[in-house]
PDB file of C-alpha atoms in Angstrom:
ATOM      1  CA  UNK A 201       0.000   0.000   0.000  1.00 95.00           C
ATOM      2  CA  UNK A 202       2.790   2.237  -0.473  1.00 95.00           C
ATOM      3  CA  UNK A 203       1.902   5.351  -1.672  1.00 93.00           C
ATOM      4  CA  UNK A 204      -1.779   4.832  -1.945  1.00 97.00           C
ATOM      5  CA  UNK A 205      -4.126   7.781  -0.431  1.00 98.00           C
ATOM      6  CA  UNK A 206      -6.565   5.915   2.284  1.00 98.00           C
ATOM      7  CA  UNK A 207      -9.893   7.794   4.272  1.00 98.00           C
ATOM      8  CA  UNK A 208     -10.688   5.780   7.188  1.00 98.00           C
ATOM      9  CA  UNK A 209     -13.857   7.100   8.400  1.00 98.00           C
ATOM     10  CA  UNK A 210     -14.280   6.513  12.093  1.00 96.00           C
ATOM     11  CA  UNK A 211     -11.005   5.394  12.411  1.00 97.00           C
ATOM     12  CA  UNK A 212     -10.887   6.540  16.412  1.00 95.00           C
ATOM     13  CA  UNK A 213     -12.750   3.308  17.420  1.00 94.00           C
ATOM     14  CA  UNK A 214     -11.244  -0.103  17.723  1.00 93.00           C
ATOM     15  CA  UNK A 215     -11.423  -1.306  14.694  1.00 96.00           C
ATOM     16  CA  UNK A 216     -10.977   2.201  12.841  1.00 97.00           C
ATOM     17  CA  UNK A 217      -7.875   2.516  15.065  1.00 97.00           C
ATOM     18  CA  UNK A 218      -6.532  -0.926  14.044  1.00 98.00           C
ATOM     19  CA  UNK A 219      -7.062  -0.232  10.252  1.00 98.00           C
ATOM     20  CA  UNK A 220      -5.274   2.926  10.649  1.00 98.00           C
ATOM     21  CA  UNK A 221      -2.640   1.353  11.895  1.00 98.00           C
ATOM     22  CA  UNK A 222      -2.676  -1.677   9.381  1.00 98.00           C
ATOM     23  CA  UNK A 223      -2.642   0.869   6.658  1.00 98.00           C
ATOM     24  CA  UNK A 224       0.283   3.237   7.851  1.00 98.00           C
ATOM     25  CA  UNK A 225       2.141  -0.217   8.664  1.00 98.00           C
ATOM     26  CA  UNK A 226       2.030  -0.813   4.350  1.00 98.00           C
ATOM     27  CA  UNK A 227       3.048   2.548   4.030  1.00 98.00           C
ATOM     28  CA  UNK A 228      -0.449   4.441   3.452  1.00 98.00           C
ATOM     29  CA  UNK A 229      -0.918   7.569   3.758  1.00 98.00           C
ATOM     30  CA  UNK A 230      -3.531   8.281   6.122  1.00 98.00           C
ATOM     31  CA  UNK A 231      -6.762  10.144   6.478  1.00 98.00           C
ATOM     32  CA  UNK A 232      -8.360   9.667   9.970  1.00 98.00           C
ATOM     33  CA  UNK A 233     -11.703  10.700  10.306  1.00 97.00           C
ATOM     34  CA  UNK A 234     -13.347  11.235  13.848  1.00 95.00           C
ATOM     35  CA  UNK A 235     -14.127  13.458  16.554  1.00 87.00           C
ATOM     36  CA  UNK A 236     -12.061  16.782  16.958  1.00 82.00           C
ATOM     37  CA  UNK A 237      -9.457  16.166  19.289  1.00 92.00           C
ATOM     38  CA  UNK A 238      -8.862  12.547  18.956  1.00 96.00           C
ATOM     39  CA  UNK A 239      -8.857  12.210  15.173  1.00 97.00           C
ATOM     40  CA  UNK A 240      -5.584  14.729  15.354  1.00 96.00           C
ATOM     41  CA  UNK A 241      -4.386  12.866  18.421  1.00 97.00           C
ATOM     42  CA  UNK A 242      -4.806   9.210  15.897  1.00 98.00           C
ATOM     43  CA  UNK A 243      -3.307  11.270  13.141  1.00 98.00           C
ATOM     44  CA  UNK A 244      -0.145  12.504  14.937  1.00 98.00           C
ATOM     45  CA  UNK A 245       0.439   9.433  16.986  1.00 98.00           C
ATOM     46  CA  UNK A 246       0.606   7.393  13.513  1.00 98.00           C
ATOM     47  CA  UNK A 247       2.921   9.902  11.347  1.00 98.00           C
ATOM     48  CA  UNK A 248       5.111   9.768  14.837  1.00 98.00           C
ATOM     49  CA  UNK A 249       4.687   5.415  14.837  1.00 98.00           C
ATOM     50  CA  UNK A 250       5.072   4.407  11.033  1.00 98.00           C
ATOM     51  CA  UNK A 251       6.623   7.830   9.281  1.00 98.00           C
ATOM     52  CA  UNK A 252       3.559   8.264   6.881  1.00 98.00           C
ATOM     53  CA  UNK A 253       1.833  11.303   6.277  1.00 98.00           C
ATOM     54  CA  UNK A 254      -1.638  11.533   7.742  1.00 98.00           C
ATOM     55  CA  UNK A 255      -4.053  14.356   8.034  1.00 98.00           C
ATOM     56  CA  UNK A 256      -7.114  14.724  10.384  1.00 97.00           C
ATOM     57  CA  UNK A 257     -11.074  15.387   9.290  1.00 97.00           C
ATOM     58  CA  UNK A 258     -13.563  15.719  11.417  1.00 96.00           C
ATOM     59  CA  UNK A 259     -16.887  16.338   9.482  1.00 95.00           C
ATOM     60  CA  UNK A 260     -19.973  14.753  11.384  1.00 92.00           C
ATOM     61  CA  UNK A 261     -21.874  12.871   8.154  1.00 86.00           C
ATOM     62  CA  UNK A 262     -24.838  12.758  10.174  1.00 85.00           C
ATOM     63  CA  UNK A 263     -25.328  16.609   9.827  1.00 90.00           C
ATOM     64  CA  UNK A 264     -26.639  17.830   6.574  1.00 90.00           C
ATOM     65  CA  UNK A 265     -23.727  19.696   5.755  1.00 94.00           C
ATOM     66  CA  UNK A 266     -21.689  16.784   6.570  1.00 93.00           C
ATOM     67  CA  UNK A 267     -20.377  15.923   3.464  1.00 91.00           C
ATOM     68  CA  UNK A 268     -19.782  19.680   2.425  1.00 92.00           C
ATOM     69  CA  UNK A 269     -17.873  19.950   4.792  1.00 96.00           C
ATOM     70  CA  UNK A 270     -15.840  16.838   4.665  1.00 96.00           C
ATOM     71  CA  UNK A 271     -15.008  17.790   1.158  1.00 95.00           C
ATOM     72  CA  UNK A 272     -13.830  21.169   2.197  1.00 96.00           C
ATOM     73  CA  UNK A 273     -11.863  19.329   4.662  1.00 97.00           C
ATOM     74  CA  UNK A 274      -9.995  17.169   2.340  1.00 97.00           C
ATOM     75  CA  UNK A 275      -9.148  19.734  -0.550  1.00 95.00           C
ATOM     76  CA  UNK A 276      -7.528  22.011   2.331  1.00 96.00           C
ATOM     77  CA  UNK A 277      -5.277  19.130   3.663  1.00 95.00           C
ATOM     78  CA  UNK A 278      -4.330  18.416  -0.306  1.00 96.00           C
ATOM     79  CA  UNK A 279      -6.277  15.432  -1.092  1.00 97.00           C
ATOM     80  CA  UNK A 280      -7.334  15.515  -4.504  1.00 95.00           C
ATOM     81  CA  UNK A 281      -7.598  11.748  -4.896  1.00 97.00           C
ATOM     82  CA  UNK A 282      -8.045   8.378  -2.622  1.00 98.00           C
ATOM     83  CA  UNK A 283      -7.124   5.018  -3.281  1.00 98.00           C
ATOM     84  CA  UNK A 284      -9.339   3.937  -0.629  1.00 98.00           C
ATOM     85  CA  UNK A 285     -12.079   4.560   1.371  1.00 98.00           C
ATOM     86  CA  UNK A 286     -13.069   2.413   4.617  1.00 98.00           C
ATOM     87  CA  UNK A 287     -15.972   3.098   6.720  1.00 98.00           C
ATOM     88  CA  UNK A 288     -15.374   1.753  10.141  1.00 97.00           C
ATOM     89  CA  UNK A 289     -18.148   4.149  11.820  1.00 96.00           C
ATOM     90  CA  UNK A 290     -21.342   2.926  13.907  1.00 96.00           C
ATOM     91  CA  UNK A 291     -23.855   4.337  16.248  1.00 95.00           C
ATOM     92  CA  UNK A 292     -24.013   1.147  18.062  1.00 95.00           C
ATOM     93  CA  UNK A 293     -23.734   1.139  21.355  1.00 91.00           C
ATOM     94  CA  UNK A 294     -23.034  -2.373  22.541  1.00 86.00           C
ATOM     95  CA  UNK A 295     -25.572  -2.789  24.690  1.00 89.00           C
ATOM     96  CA  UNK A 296     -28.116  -5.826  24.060  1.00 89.00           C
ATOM     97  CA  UNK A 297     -31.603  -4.040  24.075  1.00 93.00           C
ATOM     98  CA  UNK A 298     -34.842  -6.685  23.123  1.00 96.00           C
ATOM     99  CA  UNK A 299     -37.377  -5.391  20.543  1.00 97.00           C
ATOM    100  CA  UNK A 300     -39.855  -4.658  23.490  1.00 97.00           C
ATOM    101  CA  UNK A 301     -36.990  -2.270  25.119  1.00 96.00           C
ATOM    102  CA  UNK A 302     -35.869   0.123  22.186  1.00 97.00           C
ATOM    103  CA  UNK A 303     -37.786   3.201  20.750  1.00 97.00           C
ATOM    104  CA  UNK A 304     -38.707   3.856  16.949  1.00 97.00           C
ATOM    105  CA  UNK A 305     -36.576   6.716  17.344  1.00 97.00           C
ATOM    106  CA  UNK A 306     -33.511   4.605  18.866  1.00 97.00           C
ATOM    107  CA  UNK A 307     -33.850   2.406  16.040  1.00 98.00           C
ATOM    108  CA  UNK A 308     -34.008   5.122  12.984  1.00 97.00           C
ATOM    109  CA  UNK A 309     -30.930   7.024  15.113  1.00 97.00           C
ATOM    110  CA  UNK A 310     -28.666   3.963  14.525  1.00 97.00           C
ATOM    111  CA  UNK A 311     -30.118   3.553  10.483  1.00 97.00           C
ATOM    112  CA  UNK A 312     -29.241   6.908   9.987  1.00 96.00           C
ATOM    113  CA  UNK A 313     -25.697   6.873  11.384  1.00 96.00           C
ATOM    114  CA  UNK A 314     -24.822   3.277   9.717  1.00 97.00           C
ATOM    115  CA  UNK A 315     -26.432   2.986   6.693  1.00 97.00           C
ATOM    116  CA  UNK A 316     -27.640   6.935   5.503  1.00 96.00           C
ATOM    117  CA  UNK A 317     -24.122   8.303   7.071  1.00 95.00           C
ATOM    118  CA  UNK A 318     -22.059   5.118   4.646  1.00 97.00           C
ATOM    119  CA  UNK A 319     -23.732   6.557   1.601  1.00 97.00           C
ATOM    120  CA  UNK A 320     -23.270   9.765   1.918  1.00 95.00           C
ATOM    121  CA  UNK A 321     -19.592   9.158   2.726  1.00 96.00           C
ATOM    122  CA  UNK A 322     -19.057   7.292  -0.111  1.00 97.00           C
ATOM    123  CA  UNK A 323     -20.886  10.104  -2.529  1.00 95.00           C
ATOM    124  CA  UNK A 324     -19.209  12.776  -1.278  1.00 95.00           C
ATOM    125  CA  UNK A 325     -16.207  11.340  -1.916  1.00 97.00           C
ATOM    126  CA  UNK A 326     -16.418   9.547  -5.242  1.00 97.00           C
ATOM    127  CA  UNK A 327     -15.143  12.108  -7.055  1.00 97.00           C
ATOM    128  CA  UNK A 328     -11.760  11.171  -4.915  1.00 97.00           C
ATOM    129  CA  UNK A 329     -11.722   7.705  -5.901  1.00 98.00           C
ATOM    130  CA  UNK A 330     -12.773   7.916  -9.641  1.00 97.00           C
ATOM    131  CA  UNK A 331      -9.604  10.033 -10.071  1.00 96.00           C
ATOM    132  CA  UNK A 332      -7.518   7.500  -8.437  1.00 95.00           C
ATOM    133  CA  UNK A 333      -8.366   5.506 -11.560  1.00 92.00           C
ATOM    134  CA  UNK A 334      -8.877   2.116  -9.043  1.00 95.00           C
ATOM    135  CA  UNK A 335     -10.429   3.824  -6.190  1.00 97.00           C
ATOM    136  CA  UNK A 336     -11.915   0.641  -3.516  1.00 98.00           C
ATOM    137  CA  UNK A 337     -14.306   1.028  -0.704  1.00 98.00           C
ATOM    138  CA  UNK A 338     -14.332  -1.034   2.162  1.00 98.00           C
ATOM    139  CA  UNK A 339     -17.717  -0.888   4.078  1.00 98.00           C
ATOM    140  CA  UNK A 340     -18.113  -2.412   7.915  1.00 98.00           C
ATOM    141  CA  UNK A 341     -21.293  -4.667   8.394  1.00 97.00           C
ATOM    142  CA  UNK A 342     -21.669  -7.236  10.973  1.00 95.00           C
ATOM    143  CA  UNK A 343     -22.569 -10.642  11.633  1.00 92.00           C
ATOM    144  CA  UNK A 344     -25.013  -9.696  13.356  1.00 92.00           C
ATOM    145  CA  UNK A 345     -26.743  -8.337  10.104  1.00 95.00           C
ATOM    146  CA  UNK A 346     -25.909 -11.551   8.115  1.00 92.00           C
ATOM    147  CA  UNK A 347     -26.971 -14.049  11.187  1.00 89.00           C
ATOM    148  CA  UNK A 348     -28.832 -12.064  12.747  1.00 89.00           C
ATOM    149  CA  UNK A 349     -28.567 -11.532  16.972  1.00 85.00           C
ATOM    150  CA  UNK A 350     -30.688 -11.505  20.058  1.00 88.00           C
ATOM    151  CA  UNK A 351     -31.331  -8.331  22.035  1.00 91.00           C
ATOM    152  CA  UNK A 352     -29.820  -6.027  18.436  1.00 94.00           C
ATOM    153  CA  UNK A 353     -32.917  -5.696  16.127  1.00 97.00           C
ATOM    154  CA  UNK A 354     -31.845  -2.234  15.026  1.00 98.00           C
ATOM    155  CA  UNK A 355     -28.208  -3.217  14.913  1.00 97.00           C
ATOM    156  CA  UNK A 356     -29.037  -6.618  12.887  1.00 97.00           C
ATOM    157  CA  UNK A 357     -31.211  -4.584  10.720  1.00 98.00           C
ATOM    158  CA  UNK A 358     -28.392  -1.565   9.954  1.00 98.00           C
ATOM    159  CA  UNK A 359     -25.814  -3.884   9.202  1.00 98.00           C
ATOM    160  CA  UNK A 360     -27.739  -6.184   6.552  1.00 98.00           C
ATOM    161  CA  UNK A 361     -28.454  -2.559   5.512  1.00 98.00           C
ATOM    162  CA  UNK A 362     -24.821  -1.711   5.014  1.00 98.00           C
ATOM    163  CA  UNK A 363     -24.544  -5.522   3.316  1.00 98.00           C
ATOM    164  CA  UNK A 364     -26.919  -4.619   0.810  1.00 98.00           C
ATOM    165  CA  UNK A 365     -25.671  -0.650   0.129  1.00 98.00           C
ATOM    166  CA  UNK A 366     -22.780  -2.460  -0.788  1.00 98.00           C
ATOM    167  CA  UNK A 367     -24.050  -4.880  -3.568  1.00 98.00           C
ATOM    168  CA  UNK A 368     -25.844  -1.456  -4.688  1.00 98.00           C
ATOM    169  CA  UNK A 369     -22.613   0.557  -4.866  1.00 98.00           C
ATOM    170  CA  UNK A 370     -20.807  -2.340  -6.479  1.00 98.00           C
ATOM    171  CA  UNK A 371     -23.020  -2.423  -9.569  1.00 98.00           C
ATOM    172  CA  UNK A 372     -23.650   1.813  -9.867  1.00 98.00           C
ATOM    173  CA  UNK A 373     -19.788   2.341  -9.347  1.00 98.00           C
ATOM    174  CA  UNK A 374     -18.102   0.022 -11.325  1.00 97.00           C
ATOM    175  CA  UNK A 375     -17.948   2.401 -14.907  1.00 95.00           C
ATOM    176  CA  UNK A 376     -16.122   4.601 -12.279  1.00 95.00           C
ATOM    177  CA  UNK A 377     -13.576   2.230 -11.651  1.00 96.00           C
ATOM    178  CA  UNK A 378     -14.326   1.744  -8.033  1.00 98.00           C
ATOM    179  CA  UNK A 379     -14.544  -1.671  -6.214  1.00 98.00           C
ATOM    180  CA  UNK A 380     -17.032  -1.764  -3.474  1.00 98.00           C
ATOM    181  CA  UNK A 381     -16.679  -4.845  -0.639  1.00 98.00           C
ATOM    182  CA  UNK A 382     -17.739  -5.349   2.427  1.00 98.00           C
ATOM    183  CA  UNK A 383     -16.661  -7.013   5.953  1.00 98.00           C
ATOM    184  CA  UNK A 384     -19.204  -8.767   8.269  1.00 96.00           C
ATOM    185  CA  UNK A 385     -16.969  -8.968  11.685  1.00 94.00           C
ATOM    186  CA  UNK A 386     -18.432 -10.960  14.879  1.00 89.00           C
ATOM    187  CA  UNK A 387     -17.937  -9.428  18.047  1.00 87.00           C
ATOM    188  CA  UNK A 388     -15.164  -7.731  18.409  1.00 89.00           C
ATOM    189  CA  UNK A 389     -13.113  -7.511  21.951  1.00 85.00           C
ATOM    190  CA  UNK A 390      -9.511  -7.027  23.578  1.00 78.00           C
ATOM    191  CA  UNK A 391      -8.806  -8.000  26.872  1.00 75.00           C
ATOM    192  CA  UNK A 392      -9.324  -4.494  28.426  1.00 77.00           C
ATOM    193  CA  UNK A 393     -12.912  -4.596  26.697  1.00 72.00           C
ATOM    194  CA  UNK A 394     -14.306  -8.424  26.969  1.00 75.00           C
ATOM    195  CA  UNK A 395     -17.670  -8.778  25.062  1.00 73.00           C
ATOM    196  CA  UNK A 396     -20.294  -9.768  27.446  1.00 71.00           C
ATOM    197  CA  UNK A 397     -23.816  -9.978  25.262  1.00 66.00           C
ATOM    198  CA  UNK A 398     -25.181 -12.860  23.929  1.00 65.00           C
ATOM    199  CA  UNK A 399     -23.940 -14.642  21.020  1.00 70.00           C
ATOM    200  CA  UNK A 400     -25.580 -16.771  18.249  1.00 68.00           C
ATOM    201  CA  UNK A 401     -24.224 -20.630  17.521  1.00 69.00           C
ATOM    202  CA  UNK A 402     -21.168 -20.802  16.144  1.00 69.00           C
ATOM    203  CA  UNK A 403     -20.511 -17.515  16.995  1.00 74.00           C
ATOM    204  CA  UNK A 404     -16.572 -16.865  19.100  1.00 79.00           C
ATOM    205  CA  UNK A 405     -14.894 -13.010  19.384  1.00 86.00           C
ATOM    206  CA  UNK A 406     -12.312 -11.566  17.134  1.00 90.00           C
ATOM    207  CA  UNK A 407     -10.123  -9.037  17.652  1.00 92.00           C
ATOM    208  CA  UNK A 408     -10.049  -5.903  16.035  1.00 95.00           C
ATOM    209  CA  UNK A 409      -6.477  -6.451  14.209  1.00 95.00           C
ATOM    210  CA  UNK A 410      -7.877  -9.526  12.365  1.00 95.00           C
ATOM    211  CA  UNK A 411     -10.917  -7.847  11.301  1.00 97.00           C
ATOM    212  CA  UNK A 412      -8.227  -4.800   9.839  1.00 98.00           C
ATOM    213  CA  UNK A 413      -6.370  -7.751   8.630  1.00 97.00           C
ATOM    214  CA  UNK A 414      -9.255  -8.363   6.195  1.00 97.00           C
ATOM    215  CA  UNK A 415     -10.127  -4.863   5.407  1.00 98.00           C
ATOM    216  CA  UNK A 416      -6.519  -4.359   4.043  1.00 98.00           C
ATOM    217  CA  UNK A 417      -6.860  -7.826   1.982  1.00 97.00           C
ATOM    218  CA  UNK A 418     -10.023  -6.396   0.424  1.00 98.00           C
ATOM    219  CA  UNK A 419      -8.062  -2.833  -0.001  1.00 98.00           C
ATOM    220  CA  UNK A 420      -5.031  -4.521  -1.767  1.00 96.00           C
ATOM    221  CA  UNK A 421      -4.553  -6.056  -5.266  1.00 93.00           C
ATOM    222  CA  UNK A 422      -4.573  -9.041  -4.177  1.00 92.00           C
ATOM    223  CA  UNK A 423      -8.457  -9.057  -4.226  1.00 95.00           C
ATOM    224  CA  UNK A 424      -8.647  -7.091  -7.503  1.00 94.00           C
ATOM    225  CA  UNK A 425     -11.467  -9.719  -8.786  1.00 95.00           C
ATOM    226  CA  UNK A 426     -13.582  -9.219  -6.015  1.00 97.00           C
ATOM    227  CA  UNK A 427     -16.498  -6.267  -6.272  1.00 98.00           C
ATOM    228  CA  UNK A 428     -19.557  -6.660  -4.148  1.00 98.00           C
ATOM    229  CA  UNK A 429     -18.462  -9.337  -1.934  1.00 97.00           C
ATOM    230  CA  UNK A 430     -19.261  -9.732   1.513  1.00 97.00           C
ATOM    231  CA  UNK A 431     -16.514 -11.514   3.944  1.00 96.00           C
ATOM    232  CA  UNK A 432     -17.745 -12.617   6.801  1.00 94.00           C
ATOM    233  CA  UNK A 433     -15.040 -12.162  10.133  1.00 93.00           C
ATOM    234  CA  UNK A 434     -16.361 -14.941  12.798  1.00 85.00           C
ATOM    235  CA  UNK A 435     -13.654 -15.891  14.775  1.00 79.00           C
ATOM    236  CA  UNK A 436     -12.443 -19.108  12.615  1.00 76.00           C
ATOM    237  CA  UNK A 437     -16.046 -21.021  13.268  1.00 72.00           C
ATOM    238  CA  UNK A 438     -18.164 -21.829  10.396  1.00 67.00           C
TER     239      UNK A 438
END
């Protein structure tokens, strides 16, 4: 990844943070998106770690504006193209809540940050990754919306959300010479954060480095024949 231009959007979570740091390991240079303070704090820490260039944005998608701004952000840092885009953020809380516990409006809040907040990163930055000539987008799903989950309706039903924006993307993005994949992790814990809901059969924790582990894969050439594909991160159980 040498060279290439990478936007990881909610990068200051686990799993953003792990990317980030998969990606500056190969020699990316880095765009962390997140909140303010800690997106610069990311940003500096991984120019100081790996000796890439990185740059901080901090546009909330959510907002109308959002992407406006976020393009704003990017042409004053330089960026006039990315190699890659990966969406790492989520509303989600953690916390199981039944179907008889959580509020219409709880539900459409996490919708609209997971699935409404992916495409409107991803289209207010194609022009980015169209002049990259091989621009690929790396979306973050769950298991949870392939499997499904107790006690996570509105998670189960963002995340197949995000699954299917991404077969969508794959087919209207293609003449633009973008590749559009996805990643389904399990849960996803470290020993200073142990996951304590419940999980499904076959279901076992990952970590957040193996789950960046596949997000690079899917961000390399070494996947340049898959588009639209959705690989599922469950802990090595089938």
């Amino acid at each position: 990844m040498a060279g290439a231009r990478v936007l990881v959007a909610g990068a200051t979570g686990r799993v953003g943070g792990a990317v980030v740091r998969r990606f500056a390991a190969a020699g990316a240079e880095v765009v962390v998106h997140g909140r303010g303070g800690s997106a610069a704090a990311l940003a500096a820490r991984t120019a100081a770690d790996h000796g890439v260039t990185t740059h901080a944005v901090t546009a909330d998608l959510t907002d109308d504006d959002g992407p406006a701004r976020l393009r704003a952000e990017l042409v004053a840092a330089g960026v006039d193209r990315l190699d890659v885009l990966v969406n790492c953020t989520t509303g989600y809380d953690g916390e199981p809540r039944p179907a008889a516990q959580l509020t219409v409006q709880e539900f459409r809040d996490l919708l609209d940050i997971d699935v409404v907040g992916a495409f409107a990163l991803v289209t207010a930055v194609l022009p980015l990754l169209a002049a990259a000539g091989n621009g690929r987008v790396v979306l973050l799903s769950s298991l949870a919306g392939v499997r499904g989950r107790p006690a996570a309706p509105h998670l189960c039903a963002a995340k197949a959300g995000v699954a299917g924006l991404t077969l969508a993307l794959a087919h209207d993005l293609a003449a633009d010479g973008v590749r559009v994949n996805c990643v389904a992790p399990g849960p996803v814990q470290d020993p200073a954060h142990p996951h304590t809901g419940p999980l499904g059969p076959g279901v076992v924790p990952t970590s957040a480095d193996e789950v960046a582990g596949c997000v690079l894969a899917l961000a390399s050439d070494l996947t340049t024949a898959l588009n639209g594909h959705l690989q599922v991160v469950n802990g090595g159980r089938p």
